[in-house]
Short mmCIF file of C-alpha atoms in Angstrom, two decimals:
data_model
loop_
_atom_site.label_atom_id
_atom_site.label_comp_id
_atom_site.label_asym_id
_atom_site.label_seq_id
_atom_site.Cartn_x
_atom_site.Cartn_y
_atom_site.Cartn_z
CA UNK A 1 -74.31 115.18 34.04
CA UNK A 2 -71.41 113.65 31.89
CA UNK A 3 -68.69 111.93 33.78
CA UNK A 4 -65.37 113.80 33.72
CA UNK A 5 -61.72 113.70 34.72
CA UNK A 6 -59.67 116.83 35.59
CA UNK A 7 -56.53 118.73 36.26
CA UNK A 8 -56.48 121.09 39.17
CA UNK A 9 -53.22 123.21 39.45
CA UNK A 10 -52.56 125.80 42.13
CA UNK A 11 -51.29 129.07 40.42
CA UNK A 12 -48.41 129.44 42.73
CA UNK A 13 -45.74 129.41 40.19
CA UNK A 14 -44.69 127.54 36.98
CA UNK A 15 -45.49 124.00 36.36
CA UNK A 16 -42.59 121.70 36.61
CA UNK A 17 -42.17 118.33 34.66
CA UNK A 18 -43.64 116.50 37.45
CA UNK A 19 -46.86 118.57 37.25
CA UNK A 20 -46.90 118.13 33.49
CA UNK A 21 -46.45 114.44 33.60
CA UNK A 22 -49.47 114.19 35.98
CA UNK A 23 -51.49 116.40 33.83
CA UNK A 24 -50.76 114.14 30.80
CA UNK A 25 -51.60 111.19 32.74
CA UNK A 26 -55.00 112.67 34.04
CA UNK A 27 -55.74 113.49 30.39
CA UNK A 28 -54.93 110.02 29.18
CA UNK A 29 -57.10 108.42 31.93
CA UNK A 30 -60.00 110.66 31.05
CA UNK A 31 -59.81 110.44 27.31
CA UNK A 32 -59.30 106.63 27.24
CA UNK A 33 -62.57 106.13 29.28
CA UNK A 34 -64.62 108.55 27.14
CA UNK A 35 -64.78 111.20 29.88
CA UNK A 36 -64.67 114.78 29.27
CA UNK A 37 -61.62 116.64 30.77
CA UNK A 38 -61.89 119.82 32.75
CA UNK A 39 -59.47 122.24 34.14
CA UNK A 40 -59.84 123.95 37.47
CA UNK A 41 -57.54 126.56 38.97
CA UNK A 42 -57.31 126.00 42.71
CA UNK A 43 -56.60 129.68 43.58
CA UNK A 44 -58.06 130.02 47.06
CA UNK A 45 -54.91 131.18 48.86
CA UNK A 46 -51.82 130.50 46.70
CA UNK A 47 -52.34 132.63 43.53
CA UNK A 48 -49.26 134.45 42.03
CA UNK A 49 -49.64 137.11 39.44
CA UNK A 50 -49.24 135.79 35.94
CA UNK A 51 -49.02 132.07 37.06
CA UNK A 52 -52.24 130.88 35.81
CA UNK A 53 -51.79 132.11 32.24
CA UNK A 54 -48.29 130.64 32.09
CA UNK A 55 -49.66 127.27 33.33
CA UNK A 56 -52.25 127.14 30.73
CA UNK A 57 -49.79 127.99 28.20
CA UNK A 58 -47.42 125.33 29.24
CA UNK A 59 -50.29 122.65 29.29
CA UNK A 60 -51.24 123.49 25.76
CA UNK A 61 -47.59 123.29 24.74
CA UNK A 62 -47.41 119.65 25.74
CA UNK A 63 -50.76 118.89 24.10
CA UNK A 64 -53.02 118.74 27.17
CA UNK A 65 -56.54 120.09 26.06
CA UNK A 66 -59.55 120.58 28.07
CA UNK A 67 -63.30 121.02 27.66
CA UNK A 68 -65.40 123.87 28.45
CA UNK A 69 -64.21 127.04 30.41
CA UNK A 70 -61.53 127.11 33.17
CA UNK A 71 -63.13 127.17 36.48
CA UNK A 72 -61.58 129.09 39.42
CA UNK A 73 -62.15 128.31 43.05
CA UNK A 74 -62.27 132.02 44.11
CA UNK A 75 -65.52 132.27 42.16
CA UNK A 76 -67.16 129.30 44.02
CA UNK A 77 -67.38 130.71 47.43
CA UNK A 78 -71.28 130.19 47.77
CA UNK A 79 -71.01 126.60 46.94
CA UNK A 80 -68.58 126.01 49.84
CA UNK A 81 -70.47 127.98 52.19
CA UNK A 82 -73.70 126.09 51.38
CA UNK A 83 -71.83 122.78 52.00
CA UNK A 84 -70.63 124.07 55.53
CA UNK A 85 -74.05 125.17 56.26
CA UNK A 86 -75.45 121.71 55.67
CA UNK A 87 -72.80 120.20 57.91
CA UNK A 88 -73.48 122.76 60.55
CA UNK A 89 -77.16 122.01 60.45
CA UNK A 90 -76.54 118.35 60.88
CA UNK A 91 -74.39 118.95 63.90
CA UNK A 92 -71.15 117.89 62.30
CA UNK A 93 -69.16 120.96 62.84
CA UNK A 94 -67.59 123.01 65.73
CA UNK A 95 -65.47 126.18 66.22
CA UNK A 96 -61.84 125.67 66.82
CA UNK A 97 -59.51 128.39 68.21
CA UNK A 98 -56.12 126.54 68.37
CA UNK A 99 -53.03 127.82 66.71
CA UNK A 100 -50.93 125.50 64.53
CA UNK A 101 -48.24 125.42 67.14
CA UNK A 102 -50.68 124.28 69.86
CA UNK A 103 -51.81 121.59 67.60
CA UNK A 104 -48.39 120.38 66.90
CA UNK A 105 -47.40 120.39 70.56
CA UNK A 106 -50.58 118.77 71.89
CA UNK A 107 -50.48 115.04 72.59
CA UNK A 108 -52.37 113.19 69.90
CA UNK A 109 -54.32 109.87 69.84
CA UNK A 110 -52.35 106.68 69.66
CA UNK A 111 -51.47 105.74 65.98
CA UNK A 112 -52.48 109.23 64.79
CA UNK A 113 -50.03 111.00 62.63
CA UNK A 114 -48.18 114.25 63.83
CA UNK A 115 -50.38 117.12 63.39
CA UNK A 116 -53.61 115.14 63.55
CA UNK A 117 -56.19 117.23 65.42
CA UNK A 118 -56.45 116.03 68.97
CA UNK A 119 -59.94 117.41 69.69
CA UNK A 120 -59.04 120.18 71.93
CA UNK A 121 -62.00 122.47 71.18
CA UNK A 122 -64.52 119.78 70.41
CA UNK A 123 -66.45 119.93 73.49
CA UNK A 124 -66.09 123.57 74.78
CA UNK A 125 -69.02 124.82 76.93
CA UNK A 126 -70.82 127.99 76.46
CA UNK A 127 -68.61 129.97 78.53
CA UNK A 128 -65.44 128.68 77.15
CA UNK A 129 -66.78 129.42 73.58
CA UNK A 130 -67.65 133.01 74.70
CA UNK A 131 -64.17 133.57 76.05
CA UNK A 132 -62.40 131.97 73.13
CA UNK A 133 -64.41 134.05 70.59
CA UNK A 134 -63.21 137.11 72.27
CA UNK A 135 -59.38 136.33 71.73
CA UNK A 136 -59.34 135.12 68.21
CA UNK A 137 -61.44 134.33 65.11
CA UNK A 138 -62.53 130.69 64.94
CA UNK A 139 -61.76 128.04 62.30
CA UNK A 140 -64.66 125.49 61.49
CA UNK A 141 -63.83 121.79 61.95
CA UNK A 142 -65.60 118.68 60.85
CA UNK A 143 -66.83 116.74 63.83
CA UNK A 144 -65.86 113.33 62.63
CA UNK A 145 -67.31 110.07 63.94
CA UNK A 146 -64.68 107.79 62.60
CA UNK A 147 -60.86 107.65 63.15
CA UNK A 148 -60.20 106.05 59.69
CA UNK A 149 -61.75 105.54 56.25
CA UNK A 150 -60.96 103.18 53.26
CA UNK A 151 -60.88 104.13 49.69
CA UNK A 152 -59.97 102.21 46.62
CA UNK A 153 -57.44 103.33 44.14
CA UNK A 154 -56.93 102.07 40.70
CA UNK A 155 -53.10 101.91 41.26
CA UNK A 156 -52.83 101.27 44.98
CA UNK A 157 -55.84 99.14 45.64
CA UNK A 158 -57.59 99.49 49.00
CA UNK A 159 -56.00 102.22 51.16
CA UNK A 160 -57.23 102.88 54.80
CA UNK A 161 -56.14 106.40 56.07
CA UNK A 162 -56.66 108.49 59.39
CA UNK A 163 -59.66 110.75 59.53
CA UNK A 164 -59.54 113.50 62.25
CA UNK A 165 -61.65 116.57 62.93
CA UNK A 166 -59.90 118.53 59.91
CA UNK A 167 -60.63 122.11 59.13
CA UNK A 168 -63.41 123.03 56.76
CA UNK A 169 -62.84 126.77 56.87
CA UNK A 170 -59.83 128.55 58.24
CA UNK A 171 -59.98 131.29 60.79
CA UNK A 172 -59.31 133.88 58.06
CA UNK A 173 -62.33 132.96 56.18
CA UNK A 174 -60.68 130.74 53.41
CA UNK A 175 -62.23 127.57 52.62
CA UNK A 176 -59.96 124.71 53.26
CA UNK A 177 -58.73 122.47 50.41
CA UNK A 178 -60.25 119.17 51.71
CA UNK A 179 -63.88 120.67 51.51
CA UNK A 180 -63.38 122.77 48.24
CA UNK A 181 -62.09 119.90 46.35
CA UNK A 182 -64.92 117.50 47.30
CA UNK A 183 -67.53 120.15 46.56
CA UNK A 184 -65.96 121.12 43.35
CA UNK A 185 -65.46 117.53 41.97
CA UNK A 186 -69.30 116.86 42.79
CA UNK A 187 -70.64 119.95 41.20
CA UNK A 188 -68.65 119.55 38.03
CA UNK A 189 -69.47 116.01 37.57
CA UNK A 190 -66.03 114.72 38.10
CA UNK A 191 -66.05 111.08 38.82
CA UNK A 192 -62.36 110.33 38.08
CA UNK A 193 -59.56 111.87 39.95
CA UNK A 194 -56.03 111.29 38.77
CA UNK A 195 -53.24 113.27 40.89
CA UNK A 196 -49.82 112.60 42.42
CA UNK A 197 -49.60 109.83 45.04
CA UNK A 198 -48.41 112.40 47.65
CA UNK A 199 -52.15 113.23 47.99
CA UNK A 200 -53.20 109.71 48.70
CA UNK A 201 -53.02 110.06 52.58
CA UNK A 202 -55.56 112.94 52.44
CA UNK A 203 -58.00 111.06 50.17
CA UNK A 204 -59.75 109.02 53.07
CA UNK A 205 -60.74 112.42 54.65
CA UNK A 206 -62.24 113.59 51.39
CA UNK A 207 -64.16 110.47 50.67
CA UNK A 208 -65.42 110.47 54.15
CA UNK A 209 -66.66 114.13 53.90
CA UNK A 210 -68.29 113.35 50.56
CA UNK A 211 -70.16 110.45 52.26
CA UNK A 212 -71.39 112.87 54.90
CA UNK A 213 -72.60 115.25 52.05
CA UNK A 214 -74.22 112.54 50.18
CA UNK A 215 -71.70 112.73 47.43
CA UNK A 216 -70.41 109.54 45.58
CA UNK A 217 -66.71 109.12 45.80
CA UNK A 218 -64.90 109.34 42.61
CA UNK A 219 -62.66 106.82 41.02
CA UNK A 220 -59.20 107.55 42.24
CA UNK A 221 -55.70 106.93 40.55
CA UNK A 222 -52.83 108.19 42.43
CA UNK A 223 -49.81 108.17 40.14
CA UNK A 224 -45.98 108.16 41.14
CA UNK A 225 -44.25 111.50 41.44
CA UNK A 226 -41.29 112.76 39.54
CA UNK A 227 -38.27 112.95 41.98
CA UNK A 228 -34.67 114.45 42.02
CA UNK A 229 -31.65 112.37 42.21
CA UNK A 230 -31.81 112.27 46.05
CA UNK A 231 -35.37 110.74 45.79
CA UNK A 232 -37.01 113.92 46.94
CA UNK A 233 -40.13 115.37 45.28
CA UNK A 234 -39.10 117.46 42.39
CA UNK A 235 -39.03 121.24 42.89
CA UNK A 236 -38.06 124.48 41.11
CA UNK A 237 -34.77 124.48 43.20
CA UNK A 238 -33.75 121.43 41.31
CA UNK A 239 -32.72 123.49 38.32
CA UNK A 240 -34.16 123.23 34.75
CA UNK A 241 -37.47 121.62 35.49
CA UNK A 242 -39.99 124.04 33.81
CA UNK A 243 -40.77 124.32 30.07
CA UNK A 244 -39.15 127.83 30.07
CA UNK A 245 -35.85 126.65 31.69
CA UNK A 246 -35.77 123.51 29.54
CA UNK A 247 -36.16 125.51 26.28
CA UNK A 248 -33.42 127.82 27.40
CA UNK A 249 -31.31 124.63 27.83
CA UNK A 250 -32.12 123.37 24.35
CA UNK A 251 -35.20 121.24 24.98
CA UNK A 252 -38.41 122.62 23.34
CA UNK A 253 -41.91 121.52 24.74
CA UNK A 254 -42.26 118.77 22.15
CA UNK A 255 -39.02 117.16 23.26
CA UNK A 256 -40.17 117.46 26.80
CA UNK A 257 -43.39 115.94 26.13
CA UNK A 258 -41.80 112.95 24.43
CA UNK A 259 -39.41 112.36 27.25
CA UNK A 260 -42.43 112.40 29.80
CA UNK A 261 -44.13 109.92 27.47
CA UNK A 262 -41.15 107.66 27.24
CA UNK A 263 -40.92 107.67 31.15
CA UNK A 264 -44.46 106.05 30.97
CA UNK A 265 -43.54 103.57 28.41
CA UNK A 266 -45.64 105.31 25.78
CA UNK A 267 -44.84 106.39 22.26
CA UNK A 268 -43.62 109.80 21.49
CA UNK A 269 -45.34 112.50 19.41
CA UNK A 270 -48.73 114.08 19.77
CA UNK A 271 -50.81 112.83 22.77
CA UNK A 272 -53.01 110.99 20.46
CA UNK A 273 -50.28 108.48 19.75
CA UNK A 274 -49.95 107.88 23.47
CA UNK A 275 -53.73 107.59 23.87
CA UNK A 276 -53.85 104.77 21.38
CA UNK A 277 -51.45 102.82 23.45
CA UNK A 278 -52.57 103.72 26.76
CA UNK A 279 -53.05 100.88 29.37
CA UNK A 280 -53.28 101.93 32.98
CA UNK A 281 -52.29 98.40 34.25
CA UNK A 282 -48.95 98.88 32.32
CA UNK A 283 -47.94 102.14 34.11
CA UNK A 284 -44.81 102.32 36.26
CA UNK A 285 -45.63 102.02 39.98
CA UNK A 286 -42.38 103.64 41.12
CA UNK A 287 -41.29 107.43 41.05
CA UNK A 288 -39.42 108.62 38.08
CA UNK A 289 -36.12 110.08 38.65
CA UNK A 290 -35.48 113.25 36.56
CA UNK A 291 -32.02 113.45 35.34
CA UNK A 292 -32.03 117.14 34.32
CA UNK A 293 -32.03 118.56 30.62
#
């Protein structure tokens, strides 16, 4: 299988300039290393009608192209179920009946982040299991045998993060993101993952899960986000941040693309121009503050 990079948006609404900047970076990383570039729609539970078509249109408008067909997670349920079955057969899962509130209010292990699972349901006996099954559906959690895991990132170097007994399948039957992304990347031959650095803390969980499934970890590059003037992650509420809003304000897609490339220290114009000048080591390491249209 050929090596590949990817961009994997969730169709929950329009892409904003932060999403588009990350997509351009993922494209540049992949193309500069001779990889194919794939597009995967992560639509397990956040799809909004019409959002996918708009996102694909906006990516094309700034010059991001992809190879092959678009893949959608909702069509990949058997792959996820197979991975969970393998983990179950190895004794690496258990049923969990905790609510989100119960998890937040439970005391956690020292140094664990708020919300890390404290292991409440890890060792239920048969009678406890039978009773809890009668009260509510179970989620499936990983039975982790480590509290932390280390990954290597092209921009951040070695990063060690917490690993807890994270959810593999929610109690409504929906596959959890941390499992789906690992299975998808492996099945698609993706060995380079470029995404926003807000996802770096969850990466050790994913790399650890990949190791349990016998999957090599991809090469990671977590890139800086676009933030508003207050330093917060950019969002739709920050005003004209989508291609449609910016076009209405007088900035066509080509102008937005050029502005995003300028923020990366790359030449304007078609993405081929930027590709010829692309040097990962020269990329900015700090968030880029969006100043509006």
